[in-house]
Short mmCIF file of C-alpha atoms in Angstrom, two decimals:
data_model
loop_
_atom_site.label_atom_id
_atom_site.label_comp_id
_atom_site.label_asym_id
_atom_site.label_seq_id
_atom_site.Cartn_x
_atom_site.Cartn_y
_atom_site.Cartn_z
CA UNK A 1 103.68 -19.61 23.57
CA UNK A 2 102.59 -16.14 22.48
CA UNK A 3 99.07 -16.87 23.74
CA UNK A 4 100.42 -17.83 27.16
CA UNK A 5 102.36 -14.57 27.33
CA UNK A 6 99.19 -12.64 26.53
CA UNK A 7 97.29 -14.60 29.16
CA UNK A 8 100.01 -13.99 31.75
CA UNK A 9 99.94 -10.25 31.02
CA UNK A 10 96.15 -10.16 31.44
CA UNK A 11 96.32 -12.07 34.73
CA UNK A 12 99.07 -9.81 36.10
CA UNK A 13 96.97 -6.70 35.29
CA UNK A 14 93.99 -8.31 37.02
CA UNK A 15 95.98 -9.11 40.15
CA UNK A 16 97.54 -5.64 40.28
CA UNK A 17 94.15 -3.88 40.17
CA UNK A 18 92.67 -6.44 42.56
CA UNK A 19 95.35 -6.04 45.25
CA UNK A 20 96.47 -2.42 44.95
CA UNK A 21 95.60 -0.09 47.86
CA UNK A 22 92.09 1.18 47.23
CA UNK A 23 93.14 4.81 47.74
CA UNK A 24 95.37 4.54 44.66
CA UNK A 25 92.32 4.17 42.41
CA UNK A 26 91.28 7.66 41.16
CA UNK A 27 87.56 7.17 41.78
CA UNK A 28 85.90 8.94 44.68
CA UNK A 29 84.33 6.70 47.33
CA UNK A 30 85.15 3.39 45.62
CA UNK A 31 84.51 0.32 47.78
CA UNK A 32 86.03 -3.15 47.82
CA UNK A 33 83.34 -4.68 45.58
CA UNK A 34 83.83 -1.95 42.99
CA UNK A 35 87.60 -2.48 43.13
CA UNK A 36 87.19 -6.21 42.46
CA UNK A 37 84.72 -5.52 39.68
CA UNK A 38 87.14 -3.01 38.17
CA UNK A 39 89.81 -5.74 38.17
CA UNK A 40 87.39 -8.16 36.45
CA UNK A 41 86.47 -5.44 33.96
CA UNK A 42 90.15 -4.81 33.12
CA UNK A 43 90.76 -8.55 32.72
CA UNK A 44 87.69 -8.94 30.47
CA UNK A 45 88.67 -5.98 28.28
CA UNK A 46 92.22 -7.30 27.81
CA UNK A 47 91.08 -10.86 27.11
CA UNK A 48 88.46 -9.73 24.60
CA UNK A 49 90.99 -7.51 22.80
CA UNK A 50 94.08 -9.77 22.91
CA UNK A 51 92.08 -13.02 22.61
CA UNK A 52 94.53 -15.47 24.25
CA UNK A 53 91.48 -17.65 24.94
CA UNK A 54 88.20 -17.91 22.96
CA UNK A 55 85.93 -14.91 23.51
CA UNK A 56 83.09 -17.08 24.82
CA UNK A 57 85.50 -18.60 27.35
CA UNK A 58 86.27 -15.07 28.55
CA UNK A 59 82.55 -14.54 29.16
CA UNK A 60 82.32 -17.70 31.26
CA UNK A 61 85.42 -16.62 33.19
CA UNK A 62 83.79 -13.26 33.90
CA UNK A 63 80.64 -14.90 35.26
CA UNK A 64 82.73 -17.30 37.37
CA UNK A 65 84.76 -14.46 38.87
CA UNK A 66 81.65 -12.40 39.58
CA UNK A 67 80.07 -15.37 41.36
CA UNK A 68 83.13 -16.33 43.41
CA UNK A 69 84.49 -12.87 44.28
CA UNK A 70 81.53 -10.50 44.73
CA UNK A 71 78.31 -12.55 45.04
CA UNK A 72 76.51 -13.48 48.25
CA UNK A 73 77.25 -17.14 47.53
CA UNK A 74 80.90 -16.62 46.65
CA UNK A 75 84.05 -18.21 48.01
CA UNK A 76 83.98 -17.69 51.76
CA UNK A 77 87.54 -16.33 52.18
CA UNK A 78 87.01 -13.99 49.22
CA UNK A 79 83.77 -12.46 50.50
CA UNK A 80 84.57 -12.30 54.20
CA UNK A 81 86.27 -8.92 53.79
CA UNK A 82 83.18 -7.57 52.04
CA UNK A 83 80.86 -8.94 54.73
CA UNK A 84 82.92 -7.20 57.40
CA UNK A 85 82.72 -3.90 55.53
CA UNK A 86 79.09 -4.06 54.36
CA UNK A 87 77.23 -7.28 53.40
CA UNK A 88 74.77 -5.22 51.34
CA UNK A 89 77.54 -4.56 48.81
CA UNK A 90 77.50 -8.19 47.66
CA UNK A 91 75.62 -8.97 44.46
CA UNK A 92 72.90 -11.61 44.69
CA UNK A 93 74.13 -14.68 42.85
CA UNK A 94 70.79 -15.04 41.04
CA UNK A 95 71.22 -11.60 39.46
CA UNK A 96 74.47 -12.83 37.88
CA UNK A 97 73.00 -16.11 36.66
CA UNK A 98 70.09 -14.10 35.25
CA UNK A 99 72.40 -13.12 32.39
CA UNK A 100 71.72 -16.55 30.86
CA UNK A 101 67.97 -15.86 30.80
CA UNK A 102 68.08 -12.22 29.75
CA UNK A 103 65.50 -11.11 27.16
CA UNK A 104 68.43 -10.49 24.81
CA UNK A 105 69.30 -14.20 25.01
CA UNK A 106 65.72 -15.05 24.00
CA UNK A 107 66.04 -12.61 21.10
CA UNK A 108 69.13 -14.49 19.94
CA UNK A 109 67.39 -17.88 20.25
CA UNK A 110 64.45 -16.59 18.22
CA UNK A 111 66.88 -15.25 15.64
CA UNK A 112 68.70 -18.57 15.42
CA UNK A 113 65.36 -20.33 14.97
CA UNK A 114 64.44 -18.04 12.08
CA UNK A 115 67.85 -18.53 10.47
CA UNK A 116 67.81 -22.33 10.77
CA UNK A 117 64.24 -22.62 9.48
CA UNK A 118 64.89 -20.20 6.61
CA UNK A 119 67.93 -22.18 5.51
CA UNK A 120 66.17 -25.52 5.85
CA UNK A 121 63.33 -24.42 3.57
CA UNK A 122 65.44 -22.19 1.26
CA UNK A 123 63.63 -19.01 2.27
CA UNK A 124 66.98 -17.24 2.67
CA UNK A 125 67.99 -18.07 -0.92
CA UNK A 126 64.73 -16.73 -2.31
CA UNK A 127 64.83 -13.57 -0.21
CA UNK A 128 68.37 -12.94 -1.39
CA UNK A 129 67.23 -13.47 -4.97
CA UNK A 130 64.40 -10.95 -4.62
CA UNK A 131 66.05 -8.24 -2.48
CA UNK A 132 69.57 -8.26 -3.91
CA UNK A 133 68.74 -8.83 -7.59
CA UNK A 134 68.42 -5.06 -8.35
CA UNK A 135 72.05 -4.58 -7.23
CA UNK A 136 73.50 -6.97 -9.81
CA UNK A 137 76.29 -9.48 -9.23
CA UNK A 138 79.37 -7.30 -8.73
CA UNK A 139 80.57 -7.87 -5.13
CA UNK A 140 80.85 -4.16 -4.33
CA UNK A 141 77.26 -3.48 -5.39
CA UNK A 142 75.98 -6.57 -3.62
CA UNK A 143 77.64 -5.23 -0.46
CA UNK A 144 76.10 -1.81 -1.06
CA UNK A 145 72.65 -3.33 -1.45
CA UNK A 146 73.12 -5.40 1.68
CA UNK A 147 74.14 -2.32 3.68
CA UNK A 148 71.34 -0.11 2.38
CA UNK A 149 68.64 -2.71 3.06
CA UNK A 150 70.06 -3.39 6.54
CA UNK A 151 70.32 0.31 7.41
CA UNK A 152 66.77 1.12 6.28
CA UNK A 153 65.26 -1.80 8.22
CA UNK A 154 67.31 -0.84 11.30
CA UNK A 155 65.78 2.62 11.30
CA UNK A 156 62.34 1.21 12.00
CA UNK A 157 62.85 -2.10 13.81
CA UNK A 158 65.29 -3.72 16.22
CA UNK A 159 68.75 -3.73 14.67
CA UNK A 160 69.25 -7.16 16.24
CA UNK A 161 66.19 -8.50 14.48
CA UNK A 162 67.33 -6.85 11.25
CA UNK A 163 70.74 -8.49 11.57
CA UNK A 164 69.13 -11.90 12.05
CA UNK A 165 67.14 -11.45 8.86
CA UNK A 166 69.99 -10.04 6.79
CA UNK A 167 72.50 -12.71 7.84
CA UNK A 168 69.93 -15.31 6.78
CA UNK A 169 69.67 -13.56 3.41
CA UNK A 170 73.47 -13.32 3.16
CA UNK A 171 74.08 -17.04 3.80
CA UNK A 172 73.29 -18.23 0.24
CA UNK A 173 75.33 -15.34 -1.18
CA UNK A 174 78.38 -16.48 0.80
CA UNK A 175 77.93 -20.04 -0.41
CA UNK A 176 78.87 -18.83 -3.88
CA UNK A 177 82.24 -17.52 -2.68
CA UNK A 178 85.34 -19.46 -1.56
CA UNK A 179 85.77 -19.42 2.25
CA UNK A 180 89.31 -18.06 1.88
CA UNK A 181 88.12 -15.04 -0.13
CA UNK A 182 88.62 -11.89 2.03
CA UNK A 183 85.43 -10.53 0.48
CA UNK A 184 83.45 -13.01 2.58
CA UNK A 185 84.61 -11.26 5.75
CA UNK A 186 83.77 -7.89 4.24
CA UNK A 187 80.22 -8.95 3.39
CA UNK A 188 79.61 -10.40 6.86
CA UNK A 189 80.97 -7.29 8.60
CA UNK A 190 78.85 -5.05 6.36
CA UNK A 191 75.68 -6.27 8.11
CA UNK A 192 76.45 -5.31 11.75
CA UNK A 193 78.09 -2.04 10.69
CA UNK A 194 75.01 -1.05 8.68
CA UNK A 195 72.69 -2.21 11.46
CA UNK A 196 74.54 -0.23 14.14
CA UNK A 197 74.79 2.91 12.01
CA UNK A 198 71.31 2.66 10.48
CA UNK A 199 69.60 2.68 13.87
CA UNK A 200 70.87 6.21 14.45
CA UNK A 201 68.69 7.52 11.61
CA UNK A 202 65.37 7.73 13.47
CA UNK A 203 64.27 8.37 17.08
CA UNK A 204 63.01 4.78 17.32
CA UNK A 205 65.96 3.12 15.61
CA UNK A 206 67.96 2.38 18.74
CA UNK A 207 67.28 2.69 22.51
CA UNK A 208 69.82 5.52 23.18
CA UNK A 209 67.82 7.70 20.78
CA UNK A 210 64.60 7.02 22.69
CA UNK A 211 66.35 7.70 26.00
CA UNK A 212 67.56 11.07 24.71
CA UNK A 213 64.00 11.98 23.69
CA UNK A 214 62.85 11.50 27.30
CA UNK A 215 64.95 14.55 28.20
CA UNK A 216 64.05 16.54 25.07
CA UNK A 217 60.63 17.86 26.05
CA UNK A 218 58.76 21.15 25.92
CA UNK A 219 60.58 23.85 23.99
CA UNK A 220 63.49 21.48 23.44
CA UNK A 221 61.44 18.65 21.96
CA UNK A 222 62.62 17.02 18.72
CA UNK A 223 60.17 15.82 16.08
CA UNK A 224 60.65 12.64 14.08
CA UNK A 225 61.47 14.68 10.97
CA UNK A 226 63.89 16.99 12.78
CA UNK A 227 65.82 14.04 14.18
CA UNK A 228 66.04 12.45 10.75
CA UNK A 229 67.13 15.73 9.15
CA UNK A 230 70.08 15.80 11.55
CA UNK A 231 70.85 12.08 11.60
CA UNK A 232 70.27 10.82 8.04
CA UNK A 233 73.16 12.81 6.48
CA UNK A 234 75.42 11.36 9.20
CA UNK A 235 74.15 7.85 8.47
CA UNK A 236 74.73 8.28 4.72
CA UNK A 237 78.30 9.52 5.23
CA UNK A 238 79.07 6.68 7.65
CA UNK A 239 77.61 4.01 5.36
CA UNK A 240 79.53 5.37 2.36
CA UNK A 241 82.77 5.40 4.34
CA UNK A 242 82.20 1.91 5.74
CA UNK A 243 81.37 0.60 2.26
CA UNK A 244 84.67 1.91 0.84
CA UNK A 245 86.63 0.81 3.93
CA UNK A 246 85.34 -2.77 3.83
CA UNK A 247 86.31 -3.07 0.18
CA UNK A 248 89.81 -1.77 0.92
CA UNK A 249 90.39 -3.97 3.98
CA UNK A 250 88.74 -7.10 2.53
CA UNK A 251 89.09 -6.97 -1.28
CA UNK A 252 87.23 -9.80 -2.95
CA UNK A 253 89.00 -12.18 -5.32
CA UNK A 254 85.78 -12.96 -7.17
CA UNK A 255 84.55 -11.05 -10.20
CA UNK A 256 80.90 -11.65 -9.37
CA UNK A 257 78.61 -13.01 -6.71
CA UNK A 258 75.96 -15.41 -7.89
CA UNK A 259 72.85 -16.39 -5.99
CA UNK A 260 70.88 -19.45 -7.02
CA UNK A 261 68.50 -17.57 -9.30
CA UNK A 262 66.72 -20.76 -10.35
CA UNK A 263 65.54 -21.47 -6.81
CA UNK A 264 61.78 -21.34 -6.34
CA UNK A 265 59.69 -20.87 -3.22
CA UNK A 266 58.64 -24.25 -1.87
CA UNK A 267 54.92 -25.04 -1.66
CA UNK A 268 54.78 -27.67 1.09
CA UNK A 269 52.64 -27.04 4.22
CA UNK A 270 55.74 -26.76 6.42
CA UNK A 271 57.33 -24.31 3.99
CA UNK A 272 54.22 -22.14 4.19
CA UNK A 273 54.45 -22.23 7.99
CA UNK A 274 58.04 -20.97 7.71
CA UNK A 275 57.06 -18.19 5.28
CA UNK A 276 54.08 -17.04 7.32
CA UNK A 277 55.95 -17.20 10.64
CA UNK A 278 58.97 -15.35 9.20
CA UNK A 279 56.78 -12.61 7.70
CA UNK A 280 54.63 -12.34 10.83
CA UNK A 281 57.69 -12.03 13.07
CA UNK A 282 59.15 -9.23 10.93
CA UNK A 283 55.76 -7.49 10.83
CA UNK A 284 55.39 -7.74 14.61
CA UNK A 285 58.89 -6.33 15.05
CA UNK A 286 57.97 -3.41 12.80
CA UNK A 287 54.65 -2.64 14.55
CA UNK A 288 55.53 -2.85 18.24
CA UNK A 289 53.63 0.35 19.04
CA UNK A 290 50.42 -1.11 17.63
CA UNK A 291 50.30 -4.41 19.55
CA UNK A 292 52.50 -3.67 22.58
CA UNK A 293 54.83 -6.69 22.37
CA UNK A 294 58.49 -5.72 22.30
CA UNK A 295 61.14 -7.43 20.15
CA UNK A 296 62.07 -9.88 22.93
CA UNK A 297 58.52 -11.17 23.41
CA UNK A 298 58.02 -11.47 19.66
CA UNK A 299 61.29 -13.43 19.31
CA UNK A 300 60.02 -16.41 21.30
CA UNK A 301 57.03 -16.88 18.97
CA UNK A 302 58.93 -18.35 15.97
CA UNK A 303 60.90 -20.60 18.32
CA UNK A 304 57.62 -21.92 19.71
CA UNK A 305 55.90 -22.36 16.35
CA UNK A 306 58.86 -24.08 14.69
CA UNK A 307 59.40 -26.57 17.52
CA UNK A 308 55.68 -27.36 17.83
CA UNK A 309 55.39 -28.07 14.10
CA UNK A 310 58.67 -30.06 14.05
CA UNK A 311 60.18 -27.67 11.54
CA UNK A 312 63.02 -27.40 14.06
CA UNK A 313 63.98 -30.76 15.57
CA UNK A 314 66.41 -31.80 18.30
CA UNK A 315 69.11 -32.10 15.64
CA UNK A 316 68.37 -28.59 14.40
CA UNK A 317 68.70 -27.21 17.93
CA UNK A 318 72.31 -28.42 17.92
CA UNK A 319 72.96 -26.04 15.02
CA UNK A 320 72.25 -23.01 17.20
CA UNK A 321 75.36 -20.96 18.04
CA UNK A 322 75.50 -21.74 21.74
CA UNK A 323 78.99 -20.28 22.08
CA UNK A 324 77.50 -16.91 21.14
CA UNK A 325 74.86 -17.30 23.86
CA UNK A 326 77.69 -17.68 26.39
CA UNK A 327 79.54 -14.74 24.82
CA UNK A 328 76.54 -12.44 25.09
CA UNK A 329 75.69 -13.66 28.60
CA UNK A 330 79.15 -12.59 29.80
CA UNK A 331 78.66 -9.11 28.36
CA UNK A 332 75.23 -8.85 29.98
CA UNK A 333 76.58 -10.04 33.33
CA UNK A 334 79.44 -7.56 33.54
CA UNK A 335 77.20 -4.73 32.26
CA UNK A 336 74.62 -5.46 34.95
CA UNK A 337 77.33 -5.71 37.61
CA UNK A 338 78.79 -2.34 36.57
CA UNK A 339 75.35 -0.80 36.95
CA UNK A 340 74.23 -2.58 40.13
CA UNK A 341 77.44 -1.95 42.08
CA UNK A 342 77.50 1.72 41.14
CA UNK A 343 80.89 1.41 39.43
CA UNK A 344 79.49 2.55 36.07
CA UNK A 345 78.05 5.63 37.73
CA UNK A 346 81.39 6.31 39.45
CA UNK A 347 83.17 6.05 36.10
CA UNK A 348 80.62 8.37 34.50
CA UNK A 349 81.08 10.98 37.25
CA UNK A 350 84.87 10.64 37.36
CA UNK A 351 85.32 13.63 35.05
CA UNK A 352 85.14 17.13 36.54
CA UNK A 353 82.95 18.90 33.99
CA UNK A 354 82.88 22.19 35.92
CA UNK A 355 86.37 23.20 34.74
CA UNK A 356 85.67 22.58 31.03
CA UNK A 357 84.36 24.67 28.15
CA UNK A 358 81.14 23.60 26.43
CA UNK A 359 83.00 21.97 23.54
CA UNK A 360 85.28 19.94 25.82
CA UNK A 361 82.29 18.83 27.89
CA UNK A 362 80.77 17.46 24.67
CA UNK A 363 84.11 15.83 23.74
CA UNK A 364 84.52 14.17 27.13
CA UNK A 365 80.92 12.93 27.28
CA UNK A 366 81.04 11.60 23.70
CA UNK A 367 84.33 9.74 24.20
CA UNK A 368 83.31 8.40 27.62
CA UNK A 369 79.99 7.25 26.17
CA UNK A 370 81.74 5.54 23.24
CA UNK A 371 84.25 3.77 25.48
CA UNK A 372 81.61 2.51 27.92
CA UNK A 373 79.28 1.38 25.11
CA UNK A 374 81.99 -0.91 23.76
CA UNK A 375 81.98 -2.97 26.95
CA UNK A 376 78.40 -2.74 28.13
CA UNK A 377 74.94 -2.25 26.64
CA UNK A 378 74.63 1.05 24.78
CA UNK A 379 71.19 1.30 26.40
CA UNK A 380 72.70 1.03 29.89
CA UNK A 381 75.42 3.49 28.89
CA UNK A 382 72.85 6.01 27.67
CA UNK A 383 70.80 5.53 30.84
CA UNK A 384 73.86 6.35 32.93
CA UNK A 385 75.20 9.30 30.97
CA UNK A 386 72.03 10.95 29.67
CA UNK A 387 70.99 12.37 33.09
CA UNK A 388 74.48 13.85 33.44
CA UNK A 389 74.31 15.27 29.92
CA UNK A 390 70.81 16.67 30.52
CA UNK A 391 71.86 18.34 33.77
CA UNK A 392 74.97 19.82 32.13
CA UNK A 393 72.98 21.03 29.12
CA UNK A 394 70.38 22.71 31.33
CA UNK A 395 73.07 24.43 33.42
CA UNK A 396 75.00 25.60 30.36
CA UNK A 397 71.82 26.82 28.68
CA UNK A 398 70.78 28.79 31.77
CA UNK A 399 74.18 30.47 31.90
CA UNK A 400 74.01 31.33 28.19
CA UNK A 401 76.99 29.13 27.24
CA UNK A 402 74.89 26.66 25.23
CA UNK A 403 72.24 27.96 22.85
CA UNK A 404 70.48 24.65 22.13
CA UNK A 405 70.47 21.82 24.70
CA UNK A 406 69.38 19.38 21.98
CA UNK A 407 72.86 19.38 20.47
CA UNK A 408 74.54 17.93 23.55
CA UNK A 409 71.95 15.21 24.14
CA UNK A 410 71.77 14.09 20.51
CA UNK A 411 75.59 13.90 20.28
CA UNK A 412 75.71 11.70 23.41
CA UNK A 413 72.92 9.44 22.09
CA UNK A 414 74.69 8.97 18.76
CA UNK A 415 78.02 8.34 20.49
CA UNK A 416 76.45 5.42 22.37
CA UNK A 417 75.58 3.81 19.02
CA UNK A 418 79.23 4.10 17.95
CA UNK A 419 80.23 1.41 20.46
CA UNK A 420 80.81 -1.38 17.94
CA UNK A 421 84.40 -2.56 18.41
CA UNK A 422 83.96 -5.99 20.04
CA UNK A 423 81.61 -8.96 19.54
CA UNK A 424 80.11 -8.15 22.95
CA UNK A 425 79.61 -4.46 22.10
CA UNK A 426 76.27 -4.94 20.33
CA UNK A 427 73.96 -7.87 19.51
CA UNK A 428 74.49 -7.32 15.74
CA UNK A 429 78.23 -7.70 16.30
CA UNK A 430 77.73 -10.91 18.28
CA UNK A 431 75.42 -12.34 15.62
CA UNK A 432 77.92 -11.60 12.85
CA UNK A 433 80.71 -13.15 14.92
CA UNK A 434 78.51 -16.22 15.35
CA UNK A 435 78.68 -16.85 11.61
CA UNK A 436 82.22 -18.14 12.09
CA UNK A 437 83.36 -16.17 9.04
CA UNK A 438 85.11 -13.34 10.88
CA UNK A 439 87.59 -13.01 13.73
CA UNK A 440 87.61 -10.75 16.74
CA UNK A 441 90.49 -8.86 15.13
CA UNK A 442 88.53 -8.25 11.92
CA UNK A 443 85.65 -6.77 13.88
CA UNK A 444 87.89 -4.66 16.11
CA UNK A 445 89.78 -3.23 13.13
CA UNK A 446 86.63 -2.13 11.31
CA UNK A 447 84.85 -1.07 14.51
CA UNK A 448 87.68 1.18 15.69
CA UNK A 449 88.09 2.91 12.33
CA UNK A 450 84.37 3.40 11.64
CA UNK A 451 83.43 4.47 15.16
CA UNK A 452 86.43 6.80 15.48
CA UNK A 453 85.38 8.57 12.29
CA UNK A 454 81.82 8.74 13.58
CA UNK A 455 82.90 10.35 16.86
CA UNK A 456 85.15 12.77 14.96
CA UNK A 457 82.31 13.83 12.63
CA UNK A 458 79.96 14.34 15.56
CA UNK A 459 82.51 16.50 17.37
CA UNK A 460 83.25 18.57 14.25
CA UNK A 461 79.50 19.15 13.79
CA UNK A 462 79.23 20.13 17.46
CA UNK A 463 82.09 22.60 17.09
CA UNK A 464 80.52 24.17 14.01
CA UNK A 465 77.11 24.49 15.68
CA UNK A 466 78.35 26.04 18.94
#
């Protein structure tokens, strides 16, 4: 009954935003499509947070509402009002369905292929044995090792690809713990947290960093070493805090974590194909600048090799987490709709920065960036807000109010990476949720606490440096 009450509340909020007079919405120049999308966005946010229905079902509902209410092939009575106002406002239905074939979806499928093949041929057990052995068997140190390895890899390769690899390594570790042990949830959550935070450490670790660098040119350019000198201390503090927090929230009931130390690498031809393909994929992810293929293109290669060599069969394909594919597709669809309709831009420009001091401009941009990144791609969020931040920084620098424009842009870029509250917030979050070991509530609890501290630290640093 409680779930029905939550659902009813969500629906009422949706209807209220959908039907309220458009002039009541405090966004300049908003149109009917943007109003309907805002209603869908509010519904999605409430459903993802309150979870009266499964999160993947929310994603399918989002796509259905986008198609029926604001697409050019939507329900006739629903779109007639839009056609009378301006038919060009309608989204093309193919652009919404494209969420199911996004490069990110292919990245997930490639990741699932690596995970299934690694488990089938015990590569994950052996990797866990090799990489985690130096950290001993105490759960807290195993978690520390897991987070450090994940964070370091995420600094130099896609954090999604890193998460795929680390969850594969974690699987045999979890098999040695009872499912009801809270420590299992802590270990699983440690991977996406470390992946999200670790990517901040280098200019190439996450797309928002690279986007910021596009605006940091000439006398304001930032070298690789300078970025790391600023970001690595932040990453270390965040990882240390997250490590302690996860142990407090999810204390393990086990005295030690044992991995099957006696396991040996298999020597069969198919096992060698798995080893070589796994290593080649990781190497290609690490050396994108050398060969030109991005993480999404590389991800389809293991899927192709494993299916061609029958390492992954039809039965193995059924083991893929298809509910996560739907979950991610919904996040992609609403993120693209926010961008294509101009609603995201309207939200970004809804704050009047001209009446604020430099510090409060940084505060508002950081918080707005964090909030938007929780519900849409942090890359899309950075693309939307970075031009605003760059323009503000240039204006403030010219007037003598801001000594170094790099501060503002780097803070905004890092704030985008703090969007880690929901399964749809980042691919690492979605992959961890796909393990089935954690709930939406577990992720939200950790995400809110960790990201809030991260934003607070960034703002304190900004205040001290102004």
